[in-house]
Coordinates of C-alpha atoms in Angstrom, one line a residue:
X1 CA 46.0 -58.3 38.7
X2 CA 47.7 -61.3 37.2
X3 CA 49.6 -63.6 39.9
X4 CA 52.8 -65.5 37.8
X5 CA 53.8 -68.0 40.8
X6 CA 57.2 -68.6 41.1
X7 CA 58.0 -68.4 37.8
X8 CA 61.4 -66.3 36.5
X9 CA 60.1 -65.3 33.5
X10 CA 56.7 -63.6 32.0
X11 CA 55.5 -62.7 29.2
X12 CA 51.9 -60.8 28.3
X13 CA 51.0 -60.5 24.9
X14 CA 48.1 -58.9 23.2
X15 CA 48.0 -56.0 26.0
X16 CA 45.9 -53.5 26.0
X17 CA 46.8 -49.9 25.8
X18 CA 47.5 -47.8 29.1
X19 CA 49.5 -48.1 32.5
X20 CA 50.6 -51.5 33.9
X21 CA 53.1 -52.0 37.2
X22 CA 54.9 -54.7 37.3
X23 CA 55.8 -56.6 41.1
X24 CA 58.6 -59.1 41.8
X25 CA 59.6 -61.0 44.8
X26 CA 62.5 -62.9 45.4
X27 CA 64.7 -64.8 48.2
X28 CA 68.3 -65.5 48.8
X29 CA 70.5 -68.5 48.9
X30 CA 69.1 -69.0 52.5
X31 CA 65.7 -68.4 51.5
X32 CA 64.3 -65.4 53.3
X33 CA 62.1 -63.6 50.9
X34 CA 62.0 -59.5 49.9
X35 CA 58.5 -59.3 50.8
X36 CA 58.8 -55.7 49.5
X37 CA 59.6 -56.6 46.3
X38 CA 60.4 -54.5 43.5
X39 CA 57.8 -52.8 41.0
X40 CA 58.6 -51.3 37.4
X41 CA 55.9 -49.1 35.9
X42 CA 55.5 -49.6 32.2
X43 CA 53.0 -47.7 30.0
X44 CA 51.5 -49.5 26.9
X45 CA 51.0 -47.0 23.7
X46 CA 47.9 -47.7 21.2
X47 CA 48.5 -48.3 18.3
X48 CA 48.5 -45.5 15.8
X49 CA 45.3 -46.4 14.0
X50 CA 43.3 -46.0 17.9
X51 CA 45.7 -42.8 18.8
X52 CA 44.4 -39.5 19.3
X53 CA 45.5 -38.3 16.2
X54 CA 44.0 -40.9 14.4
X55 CA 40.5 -40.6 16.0
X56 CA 41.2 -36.9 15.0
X57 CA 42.0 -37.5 11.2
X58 CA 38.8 -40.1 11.0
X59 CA 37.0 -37.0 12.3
X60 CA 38.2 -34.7 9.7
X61 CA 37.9 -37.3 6.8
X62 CA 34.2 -37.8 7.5
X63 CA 33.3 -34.3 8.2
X64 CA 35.1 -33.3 4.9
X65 CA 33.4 -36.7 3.7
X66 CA 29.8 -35.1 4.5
X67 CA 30.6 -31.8 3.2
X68 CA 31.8 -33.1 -0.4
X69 CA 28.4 -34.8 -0.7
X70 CA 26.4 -32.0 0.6
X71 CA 28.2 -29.7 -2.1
X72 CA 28.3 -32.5 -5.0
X73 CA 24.5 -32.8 -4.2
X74 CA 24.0 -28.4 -3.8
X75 CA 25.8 -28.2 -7.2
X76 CA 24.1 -31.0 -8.9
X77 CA 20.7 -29.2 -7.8
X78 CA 22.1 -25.6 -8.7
X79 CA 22.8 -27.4 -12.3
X80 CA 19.2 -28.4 -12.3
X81 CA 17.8 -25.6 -11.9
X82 CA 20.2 -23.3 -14.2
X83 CA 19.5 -25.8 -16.5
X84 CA 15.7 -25.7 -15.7
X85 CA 15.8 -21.5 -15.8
X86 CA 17.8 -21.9 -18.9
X87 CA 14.9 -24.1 -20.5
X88 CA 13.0 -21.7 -19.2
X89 CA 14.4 -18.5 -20.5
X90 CA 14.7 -20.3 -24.1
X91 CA 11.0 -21.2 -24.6
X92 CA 9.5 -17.8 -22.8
X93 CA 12.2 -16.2 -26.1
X94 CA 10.7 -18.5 -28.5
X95 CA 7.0 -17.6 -27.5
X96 CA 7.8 -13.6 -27.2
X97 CA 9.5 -14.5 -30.9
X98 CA 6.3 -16.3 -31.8
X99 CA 4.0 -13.6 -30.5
X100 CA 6.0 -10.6 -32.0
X101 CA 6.1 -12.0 -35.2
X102 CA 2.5 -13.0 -34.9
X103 CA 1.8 -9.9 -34.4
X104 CA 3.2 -8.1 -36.9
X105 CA 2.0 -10.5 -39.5
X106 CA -1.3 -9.8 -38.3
X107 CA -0.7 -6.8 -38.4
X108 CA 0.2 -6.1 -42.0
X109 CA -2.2 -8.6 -43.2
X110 CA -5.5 -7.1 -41.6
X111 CA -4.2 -3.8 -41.6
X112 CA -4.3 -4.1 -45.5
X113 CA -7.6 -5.8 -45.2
X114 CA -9.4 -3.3 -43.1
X115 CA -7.7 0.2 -45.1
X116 CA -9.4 -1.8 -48.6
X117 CA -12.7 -2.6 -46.9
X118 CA -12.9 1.9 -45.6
X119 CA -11.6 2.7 -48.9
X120 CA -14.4 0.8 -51.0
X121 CA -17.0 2.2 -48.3
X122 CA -15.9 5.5 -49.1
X123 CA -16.1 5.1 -53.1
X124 CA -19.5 3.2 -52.5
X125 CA -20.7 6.1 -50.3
X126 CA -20.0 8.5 -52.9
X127 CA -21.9 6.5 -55.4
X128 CA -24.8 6.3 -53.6
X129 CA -25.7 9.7 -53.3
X130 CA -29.2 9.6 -53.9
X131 CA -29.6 6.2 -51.8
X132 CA -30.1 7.8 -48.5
X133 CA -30.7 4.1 -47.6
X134 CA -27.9 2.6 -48.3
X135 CA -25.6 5.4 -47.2
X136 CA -26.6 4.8 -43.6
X137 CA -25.7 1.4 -44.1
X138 CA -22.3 1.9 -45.1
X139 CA -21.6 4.6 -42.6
X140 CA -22.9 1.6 -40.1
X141 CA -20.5 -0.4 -41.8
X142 CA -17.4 2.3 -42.0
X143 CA -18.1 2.6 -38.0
X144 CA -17.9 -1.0 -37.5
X145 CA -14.6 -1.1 -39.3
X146 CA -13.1 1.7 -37.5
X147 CA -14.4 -0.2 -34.2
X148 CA -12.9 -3.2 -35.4
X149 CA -9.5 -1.4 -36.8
X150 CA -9.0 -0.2 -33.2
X151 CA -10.4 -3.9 -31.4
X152 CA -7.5 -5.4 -33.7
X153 CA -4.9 -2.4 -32.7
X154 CA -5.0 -3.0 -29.3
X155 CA -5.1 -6.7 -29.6
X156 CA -1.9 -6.7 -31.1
X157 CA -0.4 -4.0 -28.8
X158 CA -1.0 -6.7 -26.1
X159 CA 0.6 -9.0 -27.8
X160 CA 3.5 -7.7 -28.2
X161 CA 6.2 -8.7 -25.2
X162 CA 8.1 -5.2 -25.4
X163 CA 4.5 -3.9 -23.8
X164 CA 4.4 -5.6 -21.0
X165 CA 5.1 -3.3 -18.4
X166 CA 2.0 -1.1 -15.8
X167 CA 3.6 2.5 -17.7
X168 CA 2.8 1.3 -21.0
X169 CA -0.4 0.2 -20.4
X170 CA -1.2 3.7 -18.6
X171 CA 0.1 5.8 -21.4
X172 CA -1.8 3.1 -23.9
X173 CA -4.9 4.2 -21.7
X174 CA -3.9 7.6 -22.0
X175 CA -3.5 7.8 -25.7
X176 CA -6.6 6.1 -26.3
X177 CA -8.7 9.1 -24.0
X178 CA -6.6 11.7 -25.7
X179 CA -8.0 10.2 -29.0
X180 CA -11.4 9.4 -28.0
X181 CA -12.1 13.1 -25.8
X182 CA -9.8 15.4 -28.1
X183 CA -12.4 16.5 -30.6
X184 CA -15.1 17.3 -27.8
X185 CA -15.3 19.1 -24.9
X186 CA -14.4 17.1 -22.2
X187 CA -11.2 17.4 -20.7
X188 CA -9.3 14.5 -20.5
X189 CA -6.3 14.0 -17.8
X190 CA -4.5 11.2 -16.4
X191 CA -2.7 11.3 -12.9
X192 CA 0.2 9.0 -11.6
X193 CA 0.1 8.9 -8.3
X194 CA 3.1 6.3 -7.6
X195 CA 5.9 5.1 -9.6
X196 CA 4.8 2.3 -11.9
X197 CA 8.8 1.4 -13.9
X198 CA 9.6 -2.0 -13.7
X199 CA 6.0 -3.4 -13.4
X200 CA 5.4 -6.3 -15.0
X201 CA 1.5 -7.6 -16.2
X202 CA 0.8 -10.4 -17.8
X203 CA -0.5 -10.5 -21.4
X204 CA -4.2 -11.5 -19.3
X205 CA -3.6 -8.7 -16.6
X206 CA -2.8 -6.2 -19.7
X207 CA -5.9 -6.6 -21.8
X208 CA -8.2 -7.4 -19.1
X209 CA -7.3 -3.8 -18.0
X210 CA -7.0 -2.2 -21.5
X211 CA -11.3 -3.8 -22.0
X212 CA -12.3 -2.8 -18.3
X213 CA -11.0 1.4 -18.6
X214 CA -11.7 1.4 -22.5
X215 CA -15.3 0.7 -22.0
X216 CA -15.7 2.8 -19.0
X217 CA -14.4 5.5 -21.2
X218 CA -16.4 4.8 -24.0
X219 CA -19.7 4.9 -21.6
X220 CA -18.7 8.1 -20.4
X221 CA -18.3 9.2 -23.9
X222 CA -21.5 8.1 -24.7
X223 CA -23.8 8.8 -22.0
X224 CA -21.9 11.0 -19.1
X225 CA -21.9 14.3 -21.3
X226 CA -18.9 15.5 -18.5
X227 CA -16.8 18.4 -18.9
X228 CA -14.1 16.6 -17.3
X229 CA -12.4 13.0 -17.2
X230 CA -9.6 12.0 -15.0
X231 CA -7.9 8.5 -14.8
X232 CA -6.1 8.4 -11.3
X233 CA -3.8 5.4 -11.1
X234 CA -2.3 5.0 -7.4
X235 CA -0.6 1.8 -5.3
X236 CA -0.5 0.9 -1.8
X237 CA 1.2 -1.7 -0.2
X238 CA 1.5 -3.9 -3.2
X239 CA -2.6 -2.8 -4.1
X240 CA -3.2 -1.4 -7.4
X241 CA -5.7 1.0 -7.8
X242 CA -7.1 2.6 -10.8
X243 CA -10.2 5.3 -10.8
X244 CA -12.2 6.7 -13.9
X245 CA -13.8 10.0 -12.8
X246 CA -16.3 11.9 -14.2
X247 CA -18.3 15.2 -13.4
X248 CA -21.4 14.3 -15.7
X249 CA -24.6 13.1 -15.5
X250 CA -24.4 10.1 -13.6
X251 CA -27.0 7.4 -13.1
X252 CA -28.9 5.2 -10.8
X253 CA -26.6 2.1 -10.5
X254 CA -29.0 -0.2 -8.7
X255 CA -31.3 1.2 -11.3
X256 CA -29.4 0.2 -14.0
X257 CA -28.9 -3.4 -15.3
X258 CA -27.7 -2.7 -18.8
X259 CA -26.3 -0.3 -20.9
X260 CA -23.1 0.2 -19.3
X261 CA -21.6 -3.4 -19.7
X262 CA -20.8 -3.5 -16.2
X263 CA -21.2 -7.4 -16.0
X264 CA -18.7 -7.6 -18.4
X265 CA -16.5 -5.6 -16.4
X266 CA -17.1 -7.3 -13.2
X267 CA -16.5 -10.7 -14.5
X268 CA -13.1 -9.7 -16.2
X269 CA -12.0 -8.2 -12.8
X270 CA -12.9 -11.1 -11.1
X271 CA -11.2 -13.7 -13.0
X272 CA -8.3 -11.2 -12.1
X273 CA -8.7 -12.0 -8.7
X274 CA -9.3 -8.0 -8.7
X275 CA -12.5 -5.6 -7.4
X276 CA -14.5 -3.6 -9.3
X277 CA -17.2 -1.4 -8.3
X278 CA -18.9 1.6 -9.9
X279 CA -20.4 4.7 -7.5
X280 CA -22.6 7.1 -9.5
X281 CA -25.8 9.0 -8.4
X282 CA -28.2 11.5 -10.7
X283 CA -26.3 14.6 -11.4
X284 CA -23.0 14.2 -9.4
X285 CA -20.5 12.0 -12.0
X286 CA -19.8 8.7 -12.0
X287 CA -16.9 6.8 -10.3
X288 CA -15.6 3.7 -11.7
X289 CA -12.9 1.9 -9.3
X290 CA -10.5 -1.3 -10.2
X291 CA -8.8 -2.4 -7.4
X292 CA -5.9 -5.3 -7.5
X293 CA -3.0 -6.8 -5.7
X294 CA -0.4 -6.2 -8.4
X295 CA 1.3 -9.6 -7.5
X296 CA -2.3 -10.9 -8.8
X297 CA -1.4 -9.1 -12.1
X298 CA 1.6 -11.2 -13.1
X299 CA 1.8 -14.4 -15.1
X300 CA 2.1 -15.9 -11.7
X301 CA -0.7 -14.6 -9.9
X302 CA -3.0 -15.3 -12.7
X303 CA -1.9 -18.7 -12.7
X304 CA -2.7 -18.9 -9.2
X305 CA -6.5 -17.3 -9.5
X306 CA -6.9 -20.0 -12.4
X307 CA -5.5 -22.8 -9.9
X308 CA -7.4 -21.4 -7.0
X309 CA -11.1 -21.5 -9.3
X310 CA -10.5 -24.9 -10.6
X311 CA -10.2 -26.4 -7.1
X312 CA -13.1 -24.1 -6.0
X313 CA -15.1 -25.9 -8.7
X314 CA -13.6 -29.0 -8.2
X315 CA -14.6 -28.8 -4.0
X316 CA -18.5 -27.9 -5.2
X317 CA -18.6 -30.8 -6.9
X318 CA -17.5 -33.0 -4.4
X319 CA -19.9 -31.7 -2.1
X320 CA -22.7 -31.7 -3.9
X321 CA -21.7 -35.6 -4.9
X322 CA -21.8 -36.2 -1.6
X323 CA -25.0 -34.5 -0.7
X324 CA -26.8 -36.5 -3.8
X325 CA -28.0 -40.0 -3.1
X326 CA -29.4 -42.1 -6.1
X327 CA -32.9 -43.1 -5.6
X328 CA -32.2 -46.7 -6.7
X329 CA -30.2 -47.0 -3.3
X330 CA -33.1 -45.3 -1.4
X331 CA -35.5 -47.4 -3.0
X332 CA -33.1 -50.8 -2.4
X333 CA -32.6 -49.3 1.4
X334 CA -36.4 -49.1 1.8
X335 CA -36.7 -52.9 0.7
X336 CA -33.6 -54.3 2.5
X337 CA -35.5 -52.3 5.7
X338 CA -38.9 -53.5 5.0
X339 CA -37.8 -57.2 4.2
X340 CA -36.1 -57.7 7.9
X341 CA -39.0 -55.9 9.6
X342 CA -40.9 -58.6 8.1
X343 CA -38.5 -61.3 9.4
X344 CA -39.1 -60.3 12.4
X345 CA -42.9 -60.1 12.3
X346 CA -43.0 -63.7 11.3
X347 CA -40.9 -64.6 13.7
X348 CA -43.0 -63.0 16.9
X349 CA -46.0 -65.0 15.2
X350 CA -44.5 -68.4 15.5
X351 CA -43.6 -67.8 18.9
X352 CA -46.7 -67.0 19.6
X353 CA -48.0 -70.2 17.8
X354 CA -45.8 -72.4 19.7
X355 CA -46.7 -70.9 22.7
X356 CA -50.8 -71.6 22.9
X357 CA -50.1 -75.1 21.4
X358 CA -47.8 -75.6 24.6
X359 CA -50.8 -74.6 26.7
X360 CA -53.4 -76.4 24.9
X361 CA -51.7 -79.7 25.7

């Protein structure tokens, strides 16, 4: 309430916004006053930047403020990363360019090697037909070339990208028993339990696998003397599971500690981040089992078992650091501990010492 006095006139400026009444009194000539007075309602608008409308628009403009930077900053990280994938894309190209043409150089260049090297082992075997000497060493040496030829073959069958996939390694598995059990009498077979298209292994997964079955197969070629051979391959939740059975001899495997390279084996599963066992008695065939999450198989999930050993090793290390204590701080511990208990010593003593001189005076 503002009280104007007797004055005729008013005036209010700088108001602000909303409902105001204003009251008036007056008298007549003879001086009696209206004590009723008059009132007059009057309503003050805002101004239009602090209306309703404008509160409204500020709203809208920083709401549609917030969502242009969110999308400037969504599509300025969706460039990133199509750039990033695009990098990507380009140098995982070059390298399958780099690796296919590798290996067809290879190919054709130790390819032509290896056919001269049989060919003058044959001629030299035919010399040598009296030498019964020296034609067992270059039937040695023909059988190391073939073992070699076929070492290289499937070297450069996993490096090749357009290989890459679970089928192709199967059927590479497959081929390879055909060949190795077609001229005896063991049946070979291979079974496909699940559906292995669009399965992807690395180039690690692929030959780790192609070493592990081959010489499993080329034990039970050697020693099993079966009358059948059946690669099962079967997956279960994500777990690949591959099985070499045999109905031959079998063997003792706690009995065994060589022979059948199964170290080898092991260790090649295991940096797979895989399992591999082998279950053979006497007389009742052998078993040999690789089992593997097939994510762990990828170029990602060997990455990961690589990452995952290193900072195993790298833990170990710490600990036993911190278990280790040089002996030049024992030995400087042992000092520091022996010098104050000797303080001390020497300071009881001259206590002692002042003590019965008190008491002899």
């Amino acid at each position: 309430m503002i009280a104007a006095g007797t004055k005729r006139s008013v005036t209010y400026t700088n108001l602000d916004p909303g409902e105001y009444i204003l009251r008036v009194k007056a008298s007549n000539n003879d001086g009696v006053w209206n004590e009723q007075g008059a009132a007059i309602s009057l309503i003050i608008p805002p101004p239009p930047w602090l209306s309703w409308y404008a509160y409204l628009l500020y709203v809208g403009l920083f709401v549609a403020a917030a969502v242009s930077v969110v999308r400037s900053r969504v599509k300025a990280a969706t460039r990133d990363m199509e750039l990033k994938a695009q990098i990507e894309r380009a140098r995982m190209d070059e390298r399958e360019e780099v690796r296919r043409q590798s290996s067809a150089d290879f190919h054709d260049e130790a390819g032509h090697k290896l056919t001269k090297i049989s060919l003058f082992t044959e001629l030299a075997r035919s010399e040598a037909a009296s030498n019964q000497m020296l034609r067992e060493y270059l039937a040695k040496i023909e059988e190391h070339t073939k073992e070699l030829s076929s070492g290289m073959r499937d070297f450069i069958w996993v490096l090749d990208p357009t290989k890459e996939s679970l089928l192709a390694t199967i059927h590479r598995l497959r081929d390879f028993g055909n060949s190795m059990f077609g001229y005896t009498e063991t049946k070979f077979s291979v079974q496909m339990l699940c559906e292995l298209d669009g399965i992807t292994l690395s180039m690690d997964g692929r030959r780790a696998l192609m070493l592990i079955l081959k010489e499993a197969m080329n034990n039970c070629m050697k020693y099993a003397e079966a009358g059948h051979v059946e690669l099962t391959v079967t997956m279960n939740n994500e777990v690949l599971e591959i099985t070499l059975t045999d109905d031959g001899n079998g063997f003792d495997v706690d009995a065994t500690t060589s022979g059948y390279g199964m170290k080898t084996m092991k260790e090649r599963a295991r940096k797979l981040g895989a399992e591999f066992s082998i279950c053979s008695s006497a007389g009742k065939g052998t078993t040999v089992r690789f089992e593997g999450n097939i994510q762990q198989l990828t170029v990602s999930g060997i990455l990961h078992c690589r990452r995952a050993r290193c900072r195993l090793q790298r833990d170990q290390k710490l600990d036993e650091g911190r278990r280790e204590v040089h002996p030049d701080l024992l030995r400087g511990a042992g000092k520091r501990n022996s010098h104050g208990s000797l303080q001390k010593l020497r300071h009881r003593n001259s206590k002692k010492r002042i003590q019965r001189d008190r008491e002899r005076h």
